[in-house]
Coordinates of C-alpha atoms in Angstrom, one line a residue:
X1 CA 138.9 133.3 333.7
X2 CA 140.3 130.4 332.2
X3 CA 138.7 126.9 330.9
X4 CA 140.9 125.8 334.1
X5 CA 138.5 127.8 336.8
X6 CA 135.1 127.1 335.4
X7 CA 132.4 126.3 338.0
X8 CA 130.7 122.7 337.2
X9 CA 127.3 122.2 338.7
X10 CA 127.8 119.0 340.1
X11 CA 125.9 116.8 343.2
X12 CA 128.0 117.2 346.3
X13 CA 129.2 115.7 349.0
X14 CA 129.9 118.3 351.9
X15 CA 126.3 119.0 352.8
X16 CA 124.2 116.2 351.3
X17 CA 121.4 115.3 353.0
X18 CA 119.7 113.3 350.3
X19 CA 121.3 113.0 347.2
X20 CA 123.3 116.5 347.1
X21 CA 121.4 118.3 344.5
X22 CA 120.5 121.5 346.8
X23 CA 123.9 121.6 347.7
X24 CA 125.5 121.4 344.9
X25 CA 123.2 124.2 343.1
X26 CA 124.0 126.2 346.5
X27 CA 127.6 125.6 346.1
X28 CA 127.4 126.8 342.3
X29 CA 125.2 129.8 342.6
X30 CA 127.1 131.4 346.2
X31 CA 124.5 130.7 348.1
X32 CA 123.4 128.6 351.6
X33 CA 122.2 125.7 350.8
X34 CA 119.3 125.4 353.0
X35 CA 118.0 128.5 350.9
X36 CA 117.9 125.9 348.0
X37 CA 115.7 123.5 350.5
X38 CA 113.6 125.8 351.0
X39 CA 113.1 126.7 348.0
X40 CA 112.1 123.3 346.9
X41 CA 109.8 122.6 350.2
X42 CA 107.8 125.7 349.0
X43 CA 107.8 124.8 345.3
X44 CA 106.6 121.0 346.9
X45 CA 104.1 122.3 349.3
X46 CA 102.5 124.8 346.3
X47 CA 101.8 121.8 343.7
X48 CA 104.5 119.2 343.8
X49 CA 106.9 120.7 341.4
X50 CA 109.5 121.0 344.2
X51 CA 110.0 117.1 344.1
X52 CA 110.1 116.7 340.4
X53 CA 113.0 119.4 339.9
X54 CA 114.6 117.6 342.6
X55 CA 114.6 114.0 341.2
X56 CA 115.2 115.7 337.4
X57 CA 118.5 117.7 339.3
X58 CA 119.8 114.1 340.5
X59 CA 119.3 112.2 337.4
X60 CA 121.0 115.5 335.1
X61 CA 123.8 116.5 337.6
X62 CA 127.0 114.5 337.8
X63 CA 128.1 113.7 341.2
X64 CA 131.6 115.5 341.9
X65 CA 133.5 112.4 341.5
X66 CA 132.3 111.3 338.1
X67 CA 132.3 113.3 334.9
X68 CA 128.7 112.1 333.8
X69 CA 125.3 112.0 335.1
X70 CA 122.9 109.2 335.8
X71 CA 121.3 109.8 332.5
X72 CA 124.4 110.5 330.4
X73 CA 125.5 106.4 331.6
X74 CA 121.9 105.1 330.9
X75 CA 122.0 106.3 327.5
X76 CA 126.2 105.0 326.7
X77 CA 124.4 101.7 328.5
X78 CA 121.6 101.5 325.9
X79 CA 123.9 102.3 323.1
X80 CA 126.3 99.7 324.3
X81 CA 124.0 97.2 324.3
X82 CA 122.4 97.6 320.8
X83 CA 125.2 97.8 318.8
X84 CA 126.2 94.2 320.7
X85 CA 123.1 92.8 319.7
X86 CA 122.0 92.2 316.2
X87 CA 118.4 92.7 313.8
X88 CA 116.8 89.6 315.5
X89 CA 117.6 90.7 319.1
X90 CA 120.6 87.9 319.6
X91 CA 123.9 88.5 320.9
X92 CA 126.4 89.3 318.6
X93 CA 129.9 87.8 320.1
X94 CA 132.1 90.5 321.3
X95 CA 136.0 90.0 319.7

């Protein structure tokens, strides 16, 4: 296989419902992705953990369009902003 045909676990669009994190992870691993929902609505119905993997799958996955996820561009955000500002918390002027 080469670096070419890797599968990318990535949000979707063809099948979203929410946010496309089940189908996405059904899209990667082969399978239907209502099998992923119901997966979830079990995992959600037997202590709550269902939503929680959900919500950490959308921040952690990149949507198919972009190359980085919700958290990877909070993170460049934050380091963006501190090396613009300086010890005392003021803006530095950008050149």
């Amino acid at each position: 296989m080469s670096e070419y045909n890797v599968k990318k676990l990535r949000r979707t669009h063809k099948g979203r419902i929410i946010a496309g994190v089940c189908s996405g992870i059904g899209e990667y691993v082969g399978i239907d992705a209502n099998l992923v929902r119901i997966g979830l609505a079990i995992a959600t119905l037997f202590g709550g953990l269902g939503v929680g993997v959900y919500a950490i799958g959308w921040l952690l996955m990149p949507d198919e369009e972009h190359d980085t996820s919700i958290v990877q561009d909070l993170i460049a955000k934050q380091q963006q902003s501190k090396s613009t500002t300086d010890w005392s918390g003021e803006h530095k002027p950008q050149p």
